[in-house]
Amino acid sequence: MVIDTKSAFKPVLELVIAAPRGFCAGVDRAIRIVELAIEKHGAPVYVRHEIVHNRYVVDALREKGAIFVEELDEVPDGAPVVFSAHGVPKSVPVEAQGRGLDYLDATCPLVSKVHRQAERLVAAGRHIVFIGHAGHPEVIGTFGQVPAGAMSLIETAADAELFMPADPANLAFLTQTTLSVDDTAAVVAVLQRRFPEMQPPRGEDICYATSNRQSAVKAIAAECDAMLVIGAPNSSNSVRLVEVAEREGVRARLLQRAADLDWSLLDGVRTLGLTAGASAPEILVREVIALLATRYEIVEREVETTRETVAFKLPRGLEAAA
Ligand code: SF4
């Protein structure tokens, strides 16, 4: 009889994997748009800003022929260019048209929905209170849908307490799609107390993928001693997952790749939670599990809180290539 002494001495680690996790429909679509653009036009295809906030995804597309730039003036005349899933200010497609660039817009349809609401509210004469994180590309893109001064950024409940609008009776609010559901509710509660006539968005601006991933983390947090969230530090929805876990009383860490794992987090841990932000592919989840398996006997269990069936259409012109 052969005894596997190596595995016999590994401690057991129960791994509770949240579902849904990882790629959302908007990220799937954005990556597919870049891949199809490369198939259609040949390499290189330029992409303005990281198509989604994940280094692995960006590197994989770079290998296929994508060139990532921050501004359109880095795109040569005549080259095809894709705008990222986070959305862009209106000035960007206008500039692309002016230069005769062949552009494709990979803005997530749920971000575009917020853009159209912003336009409608401003046309109706409302001042918009926008709840979001300063400097995030989605926020820059949404502010770029309306004239300067038509929208005010609120980041926290403390900001909401201090906000002094010119016309308090004529406000509406919108939000970034990837916020913490609980933090946003707290900000909205302050705004609604101070400005009861403020108009809410049509439906929910925080997207289904963001809220589903946060709910899944909450569902497993109570049974976990620690939690790993796979995602990038500039991925808003991934950072929010760490905050949600910590708020549930679980020590949590964000990591981009298995190699970033700080083993000391696992000291004394018997049950580990695992999830991934909306821009992190499943292959990175499997990479982390494979690394954990080098030191632990893994007992893996998935907890699914909801099943996602959302899919978005590709832009016209690429549907045929798909
Ligand atoms: Fe769209 Fe939400 Fe995914 Fe962002 S996280 S790309 S808004 S589905």
PDB file of C-alpha atoms in Angstrom, residues 88-207:
ATOM      1  CA  VAL A  88     -16.273  57.959 -21.174  1.00  0.00           C
ATOM      2  CA  PRO A  89     -17.224  61.651 -21.146  1.00  0.00           C
ATOM      3  CA  LYS A  90     -19.186  62.756 -24.213  1.00  0.00           C
ATOM      4  CA  SER A  91     -16.141  64.714 -25.399  1.00  0.00           C
ATOM      5  CA  VAL A  92     -14.282  61.445 -26.107  1.00  0.00           C
ATOM      6  CA  PRO A  93     -16.507  60.045 -28.926  1.00  0.00           C
ATOM      7  CA  VAL A  94     -16.829  63.599 -30.256  1.00  0.00           C
ATOM      8  CA  GLU A  95     -13.028  63.859 -30.471  1.00  0.00           C
ATOM      9  CA  ALA A  96     -12.818  60.375 -32.030  1.00  0.00           C
ATOM     10  CA  GLN A  97     -15.384  61.343 -34.677  1.00  0.00           C
ATOM     11  CA  GLY A  98     -13.545  64.598 -35.343  1.00  0.00           C
ATOM     12  CA  ARG A  99     -10.363  62.648 -36.016  1.00  0.00           C
ATOM     13  CA  GLY A 100     -12.168  60.070 -38.134  1.00  0.00           C
ATOM     14  CA  LEU A 101     -11.203  57.233 -35.761  1.00  0.00           C
ATOM     15  CA  ASP A 102     -13.056  53.932 -36.043  1.00  0.00           C
ATOM     16  CA  TYR A 103     -14.235  53.566 -32.431  1.00  0.00           C
ATOM     17  CA  LEU A 104     -16.206  50.963 -30.504  1.00  0.00           C
ATOM     18  CA  ASP A 105     -17.835  51.767 -27.203  1.00  0.00           C
ATOM     19  CA  ALA A 106     -17.525  48.975 -24.604  1.00  0.00           C
ATOM     20  CA  THR A 107     -19.270  51.033 -21.905  1.00  0.00           C
ATOM     21  CA  CYS A 108     -21.390  48.661 -19.817  1.00  0.00           C
ATOM     22  CA  PRO A 109     -25.068  49.147 -20.732  1.00  0.00           C
ATOM     23  CA  LEU A 110     -25.827  49.650 -17.028  1.00  0.00           C
ATOM     24  CA  VAL A 111     -23.380  52.577 -16.908  1.00  0.00           C
ATOM     25  CA  SER A 112     -24.917  53.969 -20.121  1.00  0.00           C
ATOM     26  CA  LYS A 113     -28.319  53.781 -18.406  1.00  0.00           C
ATOM     27  CA  VAL A 114     -27.018  56.114 -15.661  1.00  0.00           C
ATOM     28  CA  HIS A 115     -25.615  58.434 -18.365  1.00  0.00           C
ATOM     29  CA  ARG A 116     -29.007  58.713 -20.052  1.00  0.00           C
ATOM     30  CA  GLN A 117     -30.733  59.375 -16.704  1.00  0.00           C
ATOM     31  CA  ALA A 118     -28.239  62.184 -16.013  1.00  0.00           C
ATOM     32  CA  GLU A 119     -29.017  63.789 -19.384  1.00  0.00           C
ATOM     33  CA  ARG A 120     -32.778  63.535 -18.819  1.00  0.00           C
ATOM     34  CA  LEU A 121     -32.587  65.048 -15.318  1.00  0.00           C
ATOM     35  CA  VAL A 122     -30.485  67.991 -16.465  1.00  0.00           C
ATOM     36  CA  ALA A 123     -32.845  68.560 -19.407  1.00  0.00           C
ATOM     37  CA  ALA A 124     -35.697  68.637 -16.848  1.00  0.00           C
ATOM     38  CA  GLY A 125     -33.839  71.350 -14.934  1.00  0.00           C
ATOM     39  CA  ARG A 126     -32.744  69.235 -11.949  1.00  0.00           C
ATOM     40  CA  HIS A 127     -29.374  69.538 -10.217  1.00  0.00           C
ATOM     41  CA  ILE A 128     -27.878  66.064  -9.776  1.00  0.00           C
ATOM     42  CA  VAL A 129     -26.277  64.830  -6.580  1.00  0.00           C
ATOM     43  CA  PHE A 130     -23.974  62.026  -7.722  1.00  0.00           C
ATOM     44  CA  ILE A 131     -22.850  59.499  -5.101  1.00  0.00           C
ATOM     45  CA  GLY A 132     -19.510  57.997  -6.115  1.00  0.00           C
ATOM     46  CA  HIS A 133     -15.745  57.948  -5.684  1.00  0.00           C
ATOM     47  CA  ALA A 134     -13.737  60.941  -6.913  1.00  0.00           C
ATOM     48  CA  GLY A 135     -11.344  60.124  -9.739  1.00  0.00           C
ATOM     49  CA  HIS A 136     -12.902  56.759 -10.708  1.00  0.00           C
ATOM     50  CA  PRO A 137     -13.226  56.546 -14.520  1.00  0.00           C
ATOM     51  CA  GLU A 138     -16.958  55.800 -14.259  1.00  0.00           C
ATOM     52  CA  VAL A 139     -17.474  59.003 -12.265  1.00  0.00           C
ATOM     53  CA  ILE A 140     -15.416  61.025 -14.746  1.00  0.00           C
ATOM     54  CA  GLY A 141     -17.446  59.510 -17.600  1.00  0.00           C
ATOM     55  CA  THR A 142     -20.803  60.255 -15.964  1.00  0.00           C
ATOM     56  CA  PHE A 143     -19.851  63.841 -15.092  1.00  0.00           C
ATOM     57  CA  GLY A 144     -18.847  64.215 -18.738  1.00  0.00           C
ATOM     58  CA  GLN A 145     -22.445  63.572 -19.868  1.00  0.00           C
ATOM     59  CA  VAL A 146     -23.738  66.893 -18.528  1.00  0.00           C
ATOM     60  CA  PRO A 147     -22.556  70.525 -18.558  1.00  0.00           C
ATOM     61  CA  ALA A 148     -20.035  71.566 -15.905  1.00  0.00           C
ATOM     62  CA  GLY A 149     -21.766  72.521 -12.658  1.00  0.00           C
ATOM     63  CA  ALA A 150     -24.895  70.436 -13.350  1.00  0.00           C
ATOM     64  CA  MET A 151     -23.776  67.660 -10.980  1.00  0.00           C
ATOM     65  CA  SER A 152     -22.224  67.605  -7.479  1.00  0.00           C
ATOM     66  CA  LEU A 153     -20.172  64.683  -6.169  1.00  0.00           C
ATOM     67  CA  ILE A 154     -20.946  63.264  -2.724  1.00  0.00           C
ATOM     68  CA  GLU A 155     -18.662  60.492  -1.442  1.00  0.00           C
ATOM     69  CA  THR A 156     -19.747  59.939   2.166  1.00  0.00           C
ATOM     70  CA  ALA A 157     -22.594  60.520   4.626  1.00  0.00           C
ATOM     71  CA  ALA A 158     -20.453  63.320   6.113  1.00  0.00           C
ATOM     72  CA  ASP A 159     -20.315  65.005   2.672  1.00  0.00           C
ATOM     73  CA  ALA A 160     -24.106  64.654   2.464  1.00  0.00           C
ATOM     74  CA  GLU A 161     -24.496  66.453   5.821  1.00  0.00           C
ATOM     75  CA  LEU A 162     -22.396  69.383   4.597  1.00  0.00           C
ATOM     76  CA  PHE A 163     -23.813  69.681   1.056  1.00  0.00           C
ATOM     77  CA  MET A 164     -25.308  73.154   0.422  1.00  0.00           C
ATOM     78  CA  PRO A 165     -27.199  73.183  -2.909  1.00  0.00           C
ATOM     79  CA  ALA A 166     -28.300  76.420  -4.551  1.00  0.00           C
ATOM     80  CA  ASP A 167     -31.850  75.093  -5.034  1.00  0.00           C
ATOM     81  CA  PRO A 168     -32.632  72.392  -2.411  1.00  0.00           C
ATOM     82  CA  ALA A 169     -36.145  71.817  -3.802  1.00  0.00           C
ATOM     83  CA  ASN A 170     -34.867  70.862  -7.246  1.00  0.00           C
ATOM     84  CA  LEU A 171     -32.471  67.946  -6.682  1.00  0.00           C
ATOM     85  CA  ALA A 172     -32.190  64.404  -7.987  1.00  0.00           C
ATOM     86  CA  PHE A 173     -29.612  61.773  -7.132  1.00  0.00           C
ATOM     87  CA  LEU A 174     -27.791  59.102  -9.094  1.00  0.00           C
ATOM     88  CA  THR A 175     -24.985  56.736  -8.070  1.00  0.00           C
ATOM     89  CA  GLN A 176     -21.912  54.970  -9.395  1.00  0.00           C
ATOM     90  CA  THR A 177     -22.789  51.356 -10.279  1.00  0.00           C
ATOM     91  CA  THR A 178     -20.136  49.688  -8.118  1.00  0.00           C
ATOM     92  CA  LEU A 179     -20.689  51.172  -4.655  1.00  0.00           C
ATOM     93  CA  SER A 180     -21.252  49.526  -1.295  1.00  0.00           C
ATOM     94  CA  VAL A 181     -25.010  48.935  -1.021  1.00  0.00           C
ATOM     95  CA  ASP A 182     -24.985  49.689   2.733  1.00  0.00           C
ATOM     96  CA  ASP A 183     -22.762  52.805   2.569  1.00  0.00           C
ATOM     97  CA  THR A 184     -24.863  54.212  -0.250  1.00  0.00           C
ATOM     98  CA  ALA A 185     -28.078  53.616   1.698  1.00  0.00           C
ATOM     99  CA  ALA A 186     -26.560  55.616   4.576  1.00  0.00           C
ATOM    100  CA  VAL A 187     -25.640  58.515   2.255  1.00  0.00           C
ATOM    101  CA  VAL A 188     -29.083  58.463   0.632  1.00  0.00           C
ATOM    102  CA  ALA A 189     -30.757  58.461   4.077  1.00  0.00           C
ATOM    103  CA  VAL A 190     -28.927  61.687   4.997  1.00  0.00           C
ATOM    104  CA  LEU A 191     -29.795  63.321   1.671  1.00  0.00           C
ATOM    105  CA  GLN A 192     -33.451  62.316   1.905  1.00  0.00           C
ATOM    106  CA  ARG A 193     -33.701  63.629   5.465  1.00  0.00           C
ATOM    107  CA  ARG A 194     -32.181  66.954   4.439  1.00  0.00           C
ATOM    108  CA  PHE A 195     -33.848  67.226   1.026  1.00  0.00           C
ATOM    109  CA  PRO A 196     -37.162  65.327   1.133  1.00  0.00           C
ATOM    110  CA  GLU A 197     -38.124  66.476  -2.348  1.00  0.00           C
ATOM    111  CA  MET A 198     -34.982  65.013  -3.930  1.00  0.00           C
ATOM    112  CA  GLN A 199     -35.884  62.707  -6.843  1.00  0.00           C
ATOM    113  CA  PRO A 200     -34.485  59.143  -6.668  1.00  0.00           C
ATOM    114  CA  PRO A 201     -33.147  57.282  -9.741  1.00  0.00           C
ATOM    115  CA  ARG A 202     -35.464  55.194 -11.882  1.00  0.00           C
ATOM    116  CA  GLY A 203     -34.707  51.761 -10.462  1.00  0.00           C
ATOM    117  CA  GLU A 204     -31.405  50.972  -8.773  1.00  0.00           C
ATOM    118  CA  ASP A 205     -28.132  52.441 -10.087  1.00  0.00           C
ATOM    119  CA  ILE A 206     -25.884  50.045  -8.135  1.00  0.00           C
ATOM    120  CA  CYS A 207     -25.739  47.189 -10.611  1.00  0.00           C
TER     121      CYS A 207
END
